[in-house]
XYZ file of C-alpha atoms in Angstrom:
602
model
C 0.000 0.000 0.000
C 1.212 3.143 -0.675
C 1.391 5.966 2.373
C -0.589 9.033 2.169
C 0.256 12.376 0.922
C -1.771 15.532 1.675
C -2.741 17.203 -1.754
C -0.907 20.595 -0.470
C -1.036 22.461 -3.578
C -4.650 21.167 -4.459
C -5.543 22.881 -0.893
C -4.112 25.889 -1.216
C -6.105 26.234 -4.757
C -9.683 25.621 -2.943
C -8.548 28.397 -0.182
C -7.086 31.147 -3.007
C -9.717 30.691 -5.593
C -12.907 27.953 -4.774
C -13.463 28.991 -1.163
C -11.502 32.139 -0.872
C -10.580 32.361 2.761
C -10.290 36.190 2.137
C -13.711 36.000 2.529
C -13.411 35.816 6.339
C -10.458 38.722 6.964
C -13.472 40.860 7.581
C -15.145 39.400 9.931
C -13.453 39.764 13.972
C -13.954 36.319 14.757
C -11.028 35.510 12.264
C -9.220 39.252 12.129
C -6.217 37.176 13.106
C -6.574 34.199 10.857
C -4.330 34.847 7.873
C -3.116 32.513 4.684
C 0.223 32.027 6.209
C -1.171 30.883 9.121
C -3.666 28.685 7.706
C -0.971 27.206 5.299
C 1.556 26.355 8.107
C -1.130 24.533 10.121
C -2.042 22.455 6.146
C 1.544 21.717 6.208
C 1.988 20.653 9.911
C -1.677 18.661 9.530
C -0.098 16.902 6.410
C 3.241 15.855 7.905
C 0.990 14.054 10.970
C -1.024 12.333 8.299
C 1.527 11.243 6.224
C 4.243 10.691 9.387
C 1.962 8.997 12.107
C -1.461 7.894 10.937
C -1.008 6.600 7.092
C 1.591 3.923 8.538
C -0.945 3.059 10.534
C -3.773 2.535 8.196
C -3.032 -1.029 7.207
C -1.897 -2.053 10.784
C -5.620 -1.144 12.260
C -6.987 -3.002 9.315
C -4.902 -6.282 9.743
C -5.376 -6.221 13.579
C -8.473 -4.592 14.399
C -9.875 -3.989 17.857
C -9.948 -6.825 20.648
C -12.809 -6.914 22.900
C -11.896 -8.406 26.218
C -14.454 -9.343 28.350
C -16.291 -5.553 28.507
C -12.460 -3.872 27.033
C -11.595 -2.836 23.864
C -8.330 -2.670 22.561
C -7.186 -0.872 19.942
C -4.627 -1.925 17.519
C -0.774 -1.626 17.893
C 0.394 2.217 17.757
C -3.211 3.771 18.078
C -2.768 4.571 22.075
C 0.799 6.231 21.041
C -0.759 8.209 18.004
C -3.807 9.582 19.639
C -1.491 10.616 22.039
C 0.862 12.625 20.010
C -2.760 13.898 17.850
C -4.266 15.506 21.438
C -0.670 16.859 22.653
C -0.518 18.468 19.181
C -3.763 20.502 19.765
C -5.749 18.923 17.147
C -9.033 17.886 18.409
C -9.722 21.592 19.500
C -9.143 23.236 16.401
C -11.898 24.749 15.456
C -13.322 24.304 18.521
C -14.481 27.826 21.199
C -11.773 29.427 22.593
C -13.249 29.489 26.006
C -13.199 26.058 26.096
C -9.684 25.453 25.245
C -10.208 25.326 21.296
C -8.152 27.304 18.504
C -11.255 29.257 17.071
C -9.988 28.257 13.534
C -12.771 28.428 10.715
C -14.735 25.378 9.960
C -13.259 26.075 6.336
C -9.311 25.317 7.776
C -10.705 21.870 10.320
C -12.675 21.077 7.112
C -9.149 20.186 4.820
C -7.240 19.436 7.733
C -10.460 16.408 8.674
C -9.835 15.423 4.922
C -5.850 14.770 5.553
C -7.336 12.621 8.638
C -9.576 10.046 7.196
C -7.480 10.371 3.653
C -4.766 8.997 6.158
C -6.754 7.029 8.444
C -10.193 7.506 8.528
C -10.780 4.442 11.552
C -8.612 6.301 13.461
C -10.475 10.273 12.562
C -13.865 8.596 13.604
C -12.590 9.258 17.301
C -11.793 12.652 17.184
C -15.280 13.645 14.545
C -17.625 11.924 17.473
C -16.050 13.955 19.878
C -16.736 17.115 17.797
C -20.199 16.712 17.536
C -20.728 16.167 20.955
C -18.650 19.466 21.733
C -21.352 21.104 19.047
C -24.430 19.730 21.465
C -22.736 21.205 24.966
C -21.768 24.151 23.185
C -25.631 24.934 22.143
C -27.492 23.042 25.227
C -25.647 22.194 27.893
C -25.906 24.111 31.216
C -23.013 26.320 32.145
C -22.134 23.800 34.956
C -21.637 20.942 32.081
C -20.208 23.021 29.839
C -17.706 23.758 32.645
C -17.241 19.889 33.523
C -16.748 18.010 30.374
C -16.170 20.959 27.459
C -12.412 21.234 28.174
C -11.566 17.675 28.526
C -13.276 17.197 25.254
C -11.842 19.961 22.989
C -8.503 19.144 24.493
C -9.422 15.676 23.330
C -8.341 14.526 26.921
C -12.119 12.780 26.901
C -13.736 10.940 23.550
C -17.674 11.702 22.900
C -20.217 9.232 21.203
C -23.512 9.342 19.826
C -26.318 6.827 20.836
C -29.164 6.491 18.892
C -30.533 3.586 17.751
C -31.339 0.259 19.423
C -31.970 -3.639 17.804
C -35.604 -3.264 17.782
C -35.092 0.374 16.112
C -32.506 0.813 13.218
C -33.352 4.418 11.477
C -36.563 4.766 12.883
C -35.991 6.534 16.239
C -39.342 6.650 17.390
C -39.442 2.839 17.993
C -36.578 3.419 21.158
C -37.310 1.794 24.725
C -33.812 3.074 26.820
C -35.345 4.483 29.906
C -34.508 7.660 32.169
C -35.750 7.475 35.654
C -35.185 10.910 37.870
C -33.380 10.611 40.856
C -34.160 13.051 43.694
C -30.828 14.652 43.288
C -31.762 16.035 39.623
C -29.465 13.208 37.906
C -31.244 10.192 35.938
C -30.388 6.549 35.698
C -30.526 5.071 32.408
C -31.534 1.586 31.168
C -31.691 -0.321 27.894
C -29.119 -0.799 25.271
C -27.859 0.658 21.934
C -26.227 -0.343 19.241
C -23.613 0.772 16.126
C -21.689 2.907 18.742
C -18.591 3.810 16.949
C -16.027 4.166 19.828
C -18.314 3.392 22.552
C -15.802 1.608 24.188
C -11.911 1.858 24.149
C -8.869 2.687 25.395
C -7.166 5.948 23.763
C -9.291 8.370 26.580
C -9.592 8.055 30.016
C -12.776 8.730 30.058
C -15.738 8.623 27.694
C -19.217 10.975 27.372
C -21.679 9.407 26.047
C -24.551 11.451 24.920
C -27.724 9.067 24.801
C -31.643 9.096 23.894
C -34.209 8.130 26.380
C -37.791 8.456 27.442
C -38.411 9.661 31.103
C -41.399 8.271 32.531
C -44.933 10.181 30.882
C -43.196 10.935 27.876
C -45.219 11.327 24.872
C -45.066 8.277 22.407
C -43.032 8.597 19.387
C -40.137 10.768 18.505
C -41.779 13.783 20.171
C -40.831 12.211 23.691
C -37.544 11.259 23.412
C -34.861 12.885 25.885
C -31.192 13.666 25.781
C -28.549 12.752 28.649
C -24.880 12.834 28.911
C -23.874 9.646 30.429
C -20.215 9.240 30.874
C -18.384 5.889 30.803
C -16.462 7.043 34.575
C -18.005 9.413 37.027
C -16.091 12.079 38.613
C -14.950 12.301 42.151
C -14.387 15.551 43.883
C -11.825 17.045 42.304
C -13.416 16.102 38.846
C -11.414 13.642 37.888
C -12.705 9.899 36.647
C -13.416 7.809 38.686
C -15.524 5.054 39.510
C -16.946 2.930 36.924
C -20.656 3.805 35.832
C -23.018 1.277 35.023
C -22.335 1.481 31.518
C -20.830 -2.086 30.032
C -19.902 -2.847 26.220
C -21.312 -6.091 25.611
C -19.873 -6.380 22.320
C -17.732 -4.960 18.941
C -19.207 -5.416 15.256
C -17.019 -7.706 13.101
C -17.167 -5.503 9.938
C -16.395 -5.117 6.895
C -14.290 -2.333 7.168
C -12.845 0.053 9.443
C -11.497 -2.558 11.739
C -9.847 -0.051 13.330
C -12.331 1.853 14.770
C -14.600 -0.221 17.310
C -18.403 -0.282 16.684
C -20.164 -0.987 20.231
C -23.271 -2.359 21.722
C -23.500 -0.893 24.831
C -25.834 -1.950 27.975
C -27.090 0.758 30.060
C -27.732 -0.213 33.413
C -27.218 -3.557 33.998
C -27.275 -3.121 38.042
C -29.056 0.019 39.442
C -28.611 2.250 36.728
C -26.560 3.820 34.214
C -26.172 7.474 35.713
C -26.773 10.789 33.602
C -27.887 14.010 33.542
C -30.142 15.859 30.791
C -29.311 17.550 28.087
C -31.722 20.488 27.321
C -35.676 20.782 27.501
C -36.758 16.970 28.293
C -38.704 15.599 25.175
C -36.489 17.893 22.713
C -33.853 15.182 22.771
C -33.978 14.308 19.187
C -33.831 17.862 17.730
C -30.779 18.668 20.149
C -29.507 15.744 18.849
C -29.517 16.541 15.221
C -27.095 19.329 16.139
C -24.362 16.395 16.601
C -26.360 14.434 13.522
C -25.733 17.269 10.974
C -21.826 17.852 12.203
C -21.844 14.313 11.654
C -23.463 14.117 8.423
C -21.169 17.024 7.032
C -18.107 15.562 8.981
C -19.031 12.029 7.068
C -19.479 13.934 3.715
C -15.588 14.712 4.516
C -14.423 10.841 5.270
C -15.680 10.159 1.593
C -13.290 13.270 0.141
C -10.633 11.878 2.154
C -11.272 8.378 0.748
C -12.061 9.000 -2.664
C -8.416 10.959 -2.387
C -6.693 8.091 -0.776
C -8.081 5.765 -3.351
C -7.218 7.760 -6.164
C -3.668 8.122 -5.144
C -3.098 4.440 -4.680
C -4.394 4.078 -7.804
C -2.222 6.510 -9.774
C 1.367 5.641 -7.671
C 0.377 1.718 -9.063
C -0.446 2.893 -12.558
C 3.007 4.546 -12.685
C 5.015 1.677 -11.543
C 2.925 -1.017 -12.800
C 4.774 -1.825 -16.134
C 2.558 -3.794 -19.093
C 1.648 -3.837 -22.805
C 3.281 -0.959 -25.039
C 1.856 2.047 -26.012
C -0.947 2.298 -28.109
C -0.240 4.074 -31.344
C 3.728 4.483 -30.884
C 6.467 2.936 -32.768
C 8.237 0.884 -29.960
C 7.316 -2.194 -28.449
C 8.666 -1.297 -25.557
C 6.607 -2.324 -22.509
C 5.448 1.212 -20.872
C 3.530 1.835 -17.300
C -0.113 1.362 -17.750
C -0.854 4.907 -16.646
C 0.532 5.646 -20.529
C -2.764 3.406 -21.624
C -5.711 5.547 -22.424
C -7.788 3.073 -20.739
C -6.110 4.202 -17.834
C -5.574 7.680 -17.962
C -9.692 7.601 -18.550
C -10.138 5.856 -15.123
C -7.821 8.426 -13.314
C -8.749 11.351 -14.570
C -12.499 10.616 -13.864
C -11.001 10.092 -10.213
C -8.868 13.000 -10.101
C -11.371 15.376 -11.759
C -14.611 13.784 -9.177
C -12.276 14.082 -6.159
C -11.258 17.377 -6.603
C -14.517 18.424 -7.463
C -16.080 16.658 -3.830
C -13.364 18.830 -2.027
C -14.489 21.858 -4.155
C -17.848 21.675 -2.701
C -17.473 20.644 0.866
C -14.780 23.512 1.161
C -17.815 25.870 -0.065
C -20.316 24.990 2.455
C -17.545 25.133 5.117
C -16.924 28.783 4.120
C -20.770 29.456 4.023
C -20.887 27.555 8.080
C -18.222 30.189 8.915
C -19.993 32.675 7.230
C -23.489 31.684 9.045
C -22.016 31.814 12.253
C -20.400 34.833 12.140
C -21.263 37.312 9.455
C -22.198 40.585 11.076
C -25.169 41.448 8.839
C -28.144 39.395 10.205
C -29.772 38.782 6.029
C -26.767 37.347 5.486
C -26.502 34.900 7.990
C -29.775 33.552 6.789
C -29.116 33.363 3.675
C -25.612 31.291 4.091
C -27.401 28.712 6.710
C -30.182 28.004 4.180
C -27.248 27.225 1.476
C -25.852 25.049 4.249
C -29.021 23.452 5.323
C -29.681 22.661 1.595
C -26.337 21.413 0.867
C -25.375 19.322 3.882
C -27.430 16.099 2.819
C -25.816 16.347 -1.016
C -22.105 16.758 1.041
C -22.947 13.830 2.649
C -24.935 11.465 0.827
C -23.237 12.279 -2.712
C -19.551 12.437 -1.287
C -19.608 9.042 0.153
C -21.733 7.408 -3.145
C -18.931 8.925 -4.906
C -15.688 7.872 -2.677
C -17.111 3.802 -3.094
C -17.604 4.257 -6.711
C -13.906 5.920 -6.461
C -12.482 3.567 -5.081
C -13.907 0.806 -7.064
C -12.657 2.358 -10.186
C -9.066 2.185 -8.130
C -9.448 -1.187 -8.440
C -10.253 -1.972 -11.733
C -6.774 0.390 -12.408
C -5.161 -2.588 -10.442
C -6.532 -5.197 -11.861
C -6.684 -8.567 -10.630
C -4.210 -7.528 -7.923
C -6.560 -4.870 -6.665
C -8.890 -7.290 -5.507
C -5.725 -8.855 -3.216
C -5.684 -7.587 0.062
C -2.041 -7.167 -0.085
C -1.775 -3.982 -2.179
C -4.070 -1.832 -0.050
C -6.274 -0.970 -2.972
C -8.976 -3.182 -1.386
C -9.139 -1.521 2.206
C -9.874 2.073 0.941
C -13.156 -0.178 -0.929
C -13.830 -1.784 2.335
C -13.372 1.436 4.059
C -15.494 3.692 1.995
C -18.515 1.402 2.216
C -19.731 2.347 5.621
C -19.776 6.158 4.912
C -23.023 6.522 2.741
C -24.946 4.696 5.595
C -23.151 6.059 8.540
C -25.768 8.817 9.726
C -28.494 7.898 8.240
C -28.117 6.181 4.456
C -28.249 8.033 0.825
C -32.030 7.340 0.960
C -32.621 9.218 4.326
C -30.072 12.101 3.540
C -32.095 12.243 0.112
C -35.657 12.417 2.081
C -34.196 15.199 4.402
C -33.408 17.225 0.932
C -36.587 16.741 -0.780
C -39.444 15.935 2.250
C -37.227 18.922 4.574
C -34.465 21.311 2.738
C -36.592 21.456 -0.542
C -40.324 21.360 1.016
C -39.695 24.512 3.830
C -39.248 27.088 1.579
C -40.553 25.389 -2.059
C -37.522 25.308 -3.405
C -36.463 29.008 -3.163
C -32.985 28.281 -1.701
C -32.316 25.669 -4.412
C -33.674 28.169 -7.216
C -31.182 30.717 -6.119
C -28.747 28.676 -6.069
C -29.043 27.489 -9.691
C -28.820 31.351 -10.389
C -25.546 31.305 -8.737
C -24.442 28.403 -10.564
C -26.181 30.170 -13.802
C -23.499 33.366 -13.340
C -20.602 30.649 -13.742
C -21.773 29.033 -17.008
C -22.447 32.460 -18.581
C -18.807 33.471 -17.747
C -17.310 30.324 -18.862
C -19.282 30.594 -22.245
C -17.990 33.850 -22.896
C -14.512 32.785 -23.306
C -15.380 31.163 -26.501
C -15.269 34.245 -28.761
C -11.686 34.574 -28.461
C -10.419 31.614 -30.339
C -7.770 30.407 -28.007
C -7.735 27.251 -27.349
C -7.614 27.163 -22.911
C -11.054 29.591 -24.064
C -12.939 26.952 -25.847
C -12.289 24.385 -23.203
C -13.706 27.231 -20.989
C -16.583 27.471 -23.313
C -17.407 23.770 -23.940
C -17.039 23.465 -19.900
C -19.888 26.133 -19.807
C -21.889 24.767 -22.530
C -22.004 21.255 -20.403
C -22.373 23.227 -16.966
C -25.406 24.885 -18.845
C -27.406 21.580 -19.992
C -27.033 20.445 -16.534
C -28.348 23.080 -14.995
C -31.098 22.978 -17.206
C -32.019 19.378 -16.466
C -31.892 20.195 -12.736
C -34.036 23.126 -13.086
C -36.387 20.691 -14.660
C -35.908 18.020 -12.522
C -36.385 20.436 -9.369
C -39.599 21.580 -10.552
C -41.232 18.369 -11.298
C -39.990 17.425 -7.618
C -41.830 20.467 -6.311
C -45.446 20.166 -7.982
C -45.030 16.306 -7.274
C -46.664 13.851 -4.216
C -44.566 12.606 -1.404
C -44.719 9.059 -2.419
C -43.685 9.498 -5.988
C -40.926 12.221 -4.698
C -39.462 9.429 -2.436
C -38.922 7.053 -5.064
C -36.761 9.455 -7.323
C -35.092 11.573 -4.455
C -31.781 9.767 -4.194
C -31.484 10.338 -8.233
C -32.133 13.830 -7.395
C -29.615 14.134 -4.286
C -26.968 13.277 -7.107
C -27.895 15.255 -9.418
C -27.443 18.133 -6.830
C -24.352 16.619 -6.640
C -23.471 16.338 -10.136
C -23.781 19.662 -11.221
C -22.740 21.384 -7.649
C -19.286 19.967 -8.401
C -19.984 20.810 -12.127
C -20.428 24.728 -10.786
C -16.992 24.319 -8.379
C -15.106 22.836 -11.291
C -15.980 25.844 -13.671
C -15.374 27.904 -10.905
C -11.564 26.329 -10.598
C -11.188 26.061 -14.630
C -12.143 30.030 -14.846
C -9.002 30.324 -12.061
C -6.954 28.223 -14.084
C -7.699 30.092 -17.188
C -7.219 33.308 -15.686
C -3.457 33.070 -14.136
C -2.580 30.522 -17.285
C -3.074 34.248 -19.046
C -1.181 36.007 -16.870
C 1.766 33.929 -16.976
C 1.849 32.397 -13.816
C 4.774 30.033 -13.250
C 2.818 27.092 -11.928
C 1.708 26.716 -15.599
C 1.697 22.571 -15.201
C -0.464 22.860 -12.058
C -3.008 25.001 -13.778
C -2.861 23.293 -16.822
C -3.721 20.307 -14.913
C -6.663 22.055 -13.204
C -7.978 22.987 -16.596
C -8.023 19.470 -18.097
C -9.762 17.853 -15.014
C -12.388 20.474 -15.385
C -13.114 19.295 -18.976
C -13.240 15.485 -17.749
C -15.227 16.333 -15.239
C -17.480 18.611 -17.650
C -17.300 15.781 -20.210
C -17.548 12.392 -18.363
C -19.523 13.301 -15.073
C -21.664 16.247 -15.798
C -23.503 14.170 -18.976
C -25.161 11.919 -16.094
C -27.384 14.879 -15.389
C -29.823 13.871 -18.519
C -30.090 10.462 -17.536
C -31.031 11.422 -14.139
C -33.517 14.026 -15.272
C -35.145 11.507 -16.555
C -35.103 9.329 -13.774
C -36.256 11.926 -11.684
C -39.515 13.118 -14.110
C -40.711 9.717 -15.180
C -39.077 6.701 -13.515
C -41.290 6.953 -9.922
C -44.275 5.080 -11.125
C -41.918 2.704 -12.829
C -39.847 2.107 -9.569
C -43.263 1.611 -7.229
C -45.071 -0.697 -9.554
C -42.281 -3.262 -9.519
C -41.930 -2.707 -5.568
C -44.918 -3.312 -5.182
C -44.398 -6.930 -7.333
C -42.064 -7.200 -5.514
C -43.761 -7.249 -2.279
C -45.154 -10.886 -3.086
C-alpha cells in the first residue's frame, strides 16, 4: 500500500480561488486568521497524516480492535498516536476558545479532517464523534456541564459518542425503549441498550461521554418524547477527575467489513441500578438537540468520503506509474510502458482525479458558508448562508460518500486482478469507503431530508437561487469562446455542459416540487446526485475560470493550472452528462420504480 500524501497544492487552490478564505479577513472572529497561518497549520496537519497515521492505516486493518471481556483494545500504535494527535492541539481546532479550542474556521478543520480520514479515517472517527458532541454542549448544555466536560473534550483529553438507535429500532428513532428514571438529586439513571456505537468503548481516553436518547417516565409516544442525557463511561470524584466505573458495560464490537480499526459498540445501560446521567436540554427535545451532533456528523461524514475517494485515487495513480505492461498504443516501440501511458487508464484516473477534486471543491464551499453563518455581522446574510448550508449538507454527505465507493472501485479496476488482493491496499480504501453513505443515516434518508425537509420549507427558493448562482458561472465560462484560443474553448465547452445540466436540474427540481410525497421518495436519491453532479460541475468551472485566468497572466505554476484545466473538462465531459439520464429518472421513472416494488412485495 502506498502511504498518504496531503494534496498541499490542491488545498491551497480551494482556499485562493474555490473557497476564498479572504472571505473571512473581515469578519473579527477571524481578524487574526491569515493565509500564512492557515498554510503552516495544512503543512503541519499533512506531515501528521503522512508521518503517524497513514503507517498506521493497514496495521488497524490487519489487527483490528480486541474486545476483552467488557475492554476494547485498539490496535498496535493507536494509544501512542492519539497521544501525540491531542498533545498536538488537534481535536480543538476549530473548537471555542473558552473552552480550550483554537477558534480556527470550519473552512481550515474542514481540509485538515480530509488529511485525517485520507490517512486514516478508523482512526479520525474518534476525534469527529467527539466534535459533535462538543457542538451539542456548546448549544445546550448548562453552564455547569459546559464547565465539567467541554475542556476535557476539545482538548481531546475525553472521547464523545452518539447513541441512537437500538436492535428493535434501526433508522426509525421513534421505535426506542432506553429508559430515564429521575433521581431526587436532579441526575437520571438510564436503562436499555444501543447499538452501532462507533467508539463506545476503548482505550485511547480516560474517560468517555456518552450522549444518549431516552424516554423519562410520561413521555409522549413517538419521537416527540424522546430525551437527551450525557452519560459518561467514569463518574467524577471531587476534584473532577474519573473515577468510579458507571453502570455502563460494552457487551460487544461489530465484526465488519471495514474500518477494523475503529470499534463499533453495543452498549448496555444499566445492567445493576442504573446507568447514571444528567439531561441535556428541555426533556422531550432530545432528538432535535440531537440533530445538532447528527448534521456535524453528516457534514463531517461527507468529509471521510473526500478523504477516501483521495486516498483511493492516489493508490491508484502511484500503481499505474510503476505497474509496467503492454506498449503504447499508437507508438512505434514495443517497448513495454507503465499502464498509466494506456488511455484506458488515464480515462479511469482522470475521472477520479477530476470527481475528487470536485467533492473537495464543494465541501470547502459549504464550510466557508458555516463560517460565514455563524459569524457574518449582517443578520440577512446569515440567513441566507445557513439556508445554502441546510440545503447542501445532505448532497455533502450522501453524494460524497456514493462517490468515494464508486472511487475507489474504479481504483481497483486500475489494479486489476491484484486490486482485488488484500495485499496492495487498494482493497481496504473499498472496504473502508462502504460504511460512509450509511453512517448517519443512508443516501435514501439524507435524500428524504433534501426533498421531504431542505426542498419542502421554503418550495424550493434556496435551491432556485442557487441554480442562479451556478447560472453566473456558465455564462462566464461561455464567454470565453469568442476569443479563439484554445484554454477559451475548453472554458466554453465546460460552460456549454455546466449549462445543460443546470437545465435538467431546473427541470428536474420543478417536477420534484409540484409532485406527491410518495412518488418524490422514489426518485429523491437520483435527485440528491444530481445536486451533486452539477454542484461539483459549478466548483469545477469555478476552478477552470481560475486556471484560465493566471494561465493568461503567466503564472509560473503553468503545469499545475494546466492540470486544473483538463480535469475540469473530464469532469465537464464524463460526469456532468449523467445529469440527462437522471432528469429523466427523476420526471418519469417513480411510477416505474413503485409498480415493480410493489411486485415485488409478493
Amino acid at each position: 500500500m502506498s502511504e498518504y500524501s496531503a494534496p498541499l497544492r490542491d488545498m491551497r487552490f480551494v482556499l485562493e480561488e474555490i473557497a476564498p478564505l479572504a472571505t473571512l479577513a473581515p469578519l473579527s472572529r477571524f481578524a487574526e486568521v491569515n493565509a500564512e497561518l492557515v498554510l503552516a497549520i495544512l503543512d503541519e496537519a499533512g506531515k501528521f497524516a503522512a508521518d503517524v497515521l497513514s503507517p498506521l492505516n493497514a496495521i488497524g486493518d490487519r489487527e483490528g480492535c480486541r474486545w476483552d471481556d467488557g475492554a476494547v483494545l485498539t490496535p498496535g500504535g493507536w494509544r501512542a498516536a492519539y497521544r501525540q494527535f491531542q498533545a498536538a492541539g488537534w481535536n480543538g481546532l476549530a473548537c471555542e476558545p473558552e473552552h480550550g479550542g483554537q477558534g480556527l474556521p470550519r473552512l481550515v478543520s474542514a481540509l485538515v479532517d480530509e488529511m485525517w480520514n485520507g490517512a486514516n479515517v478508523a482512526f479520525a472517527l474518534c476525534p469527529m464523534l467527539t466534535q459533535g458532541a462538543i457542538e451539542v454542549l456548546q448549544q445546550y448544555g448548562s453552564a455547569g456541564q459546559q464547565r465539567t466536560w467541554l475542556p476535557r473534550l476539545v482538548s481531546g483529553e475525553w472521547s464523545g459518542t452518539m447513541n441512537l438507535t437500538e436492535p428493535q429500532a434501526g433508522s426509525d428513532l421513534s421505535a426506542i425503549r432506553t429508559r430515564a428514571v429521575p433521581q431526587a438529586d436532579g441526575s437520571f439513571r438510564i436503562h436499555g441498550q444501543k447499538i452501532f456505537i462507533t467508539y463506545g468503548e476503548h482505550d485511547l481516553t480516560e474517560n468517555i461521554v456518552h450522549l444518549v436518547l431516552a424516554r423519562v417516565p410520561g413521555a409522549p409516544a413517538g419521537v416527540k418524547g424522546i430525551s437527551l442525557f450525557l452519560v459518561p463511561q467514569r463518574l467524577l470524584d471531587a476534584d473532577g477527575q474519573p473515577a468510579a466505573r458507571n453502570d455502563v458495560r460494552c457487551a460487544s464490537i461489530e465484526h465488519k467489513l471495514g474500518i477494523h480499526g475503529s470499534p463499533t459498540a453495543v452498549l448496555a445501560f444499566g445492567d445493576g441500578d442504573g446507568s447514571v446521567g444528567w439531561l441535556v436540554g428541555p426533556e422531550n427535545r432530545g432528538l432535535e438537540i440531537m440533530f445538532v451532533m447528527m448534521n456535524a456528523a453528516r457534514f463531517s461524514v461527507g468529509l471521510e468520503g473526500v478523504g477516501l475517494a483521495e486516498r483511493a485515487t492516489q493508490q491508484a495513480l502511484a500503481y499505474a506509474r510503476q505497474r509496467v505492461q503492454g506498449s503504447e498504443l499508437g507508438a512505434a516501440s514495443r517497448d513495454k510502458v507503465a499502464i498509466v501511458r494506456h488511455p484506458d487508464v488515464q480515462r479511469m484516473l482522470g475521472v477520479m482525479v477530476a470527481r475528487t477534486e470536485a467533492l473537495r471543491a464543494v465541501a470547502c464551499v459549504v464550510a466557508l458558508a458555516m463560517d460565514l453563518a455563524r459569524h457574518h455581522p449582517d443578520a440577512q446574510e446569515r440567513v441566507a448562508q445557513q439556508a445554502f448550508v441546510d440545503l447542501m449538507v445532505p448532497v455533502v454527505k450522501g453524494w460524497s460518500t456514493e462517490s468515494a465507493v464508486e472511487i475507489a472501485s474504479v481504483g481497483l479496476q486500475v489494479h486489476g486482478g491484484v486490486g482485488y488482493v488484500e495485499e496492495t491496499g487498494a482493497a481496504q480504501h473499498y472496504r473502508d469507503a462502504r460504511i460512509t453513505p450509511i453512517y448517519e443515516g443512508t443516501t435514501g434518508i439524507q435524500a428524504a431530508d433534501l426533498v421531504g425537509r431542505k426542498l419542502a420549507r421554503d418550495s424550493g427558493a434556496a435551491a432556485l437561487a442557487l441554480i442562479g448562482r451556478m447560472r453566473q458561472v456558465q455564462q462566464a465560462l461561455e464567454r470565453h469562446g469568442a476569443n479563439g484560443d484554445r484554454s477559451d474553448a475548453v472554458l466554453a465547452q465546460i460552460g456549454r455542459a455546466l449549462g445543460d445540466s443546470l437545465s435538467d436540474l431546473e427541470v428536474a427540481l420543478r417536477c420534484v416540487l409540484q409532485g406527491d410525497g410518495v412518488r418524490n421518495a422514489a426518485v429523491a436519491v437520483p435527485l440528491l446526485e444530481m445536486f451533486g453532479v452539477v454542484t461539483g460541475g459549478w466548483q469545477m468551472g469555478v476552478a477552470a475560470l481560475a486556471a484560465g485566468r493566471r494561465i493568461a497572466a503567466g503564472e509560473a505554476d503553468r503545469a499545475f493550472l494546466e492540470r486544473k484545466l483538463a480535469s475540469a473538462h473530464v469532469y465537464a465531459t464524463h460526469v456532468l452528462p449523467r445529469s440527462a439520464g437522471l432528469r429523466t429518472t427523476v420526471v418519469a421513472g417513480a411510477d416505474a420504480a413503485l409498480a415493480l416494488g410493489v411486485a415485488l412485495q409478493d
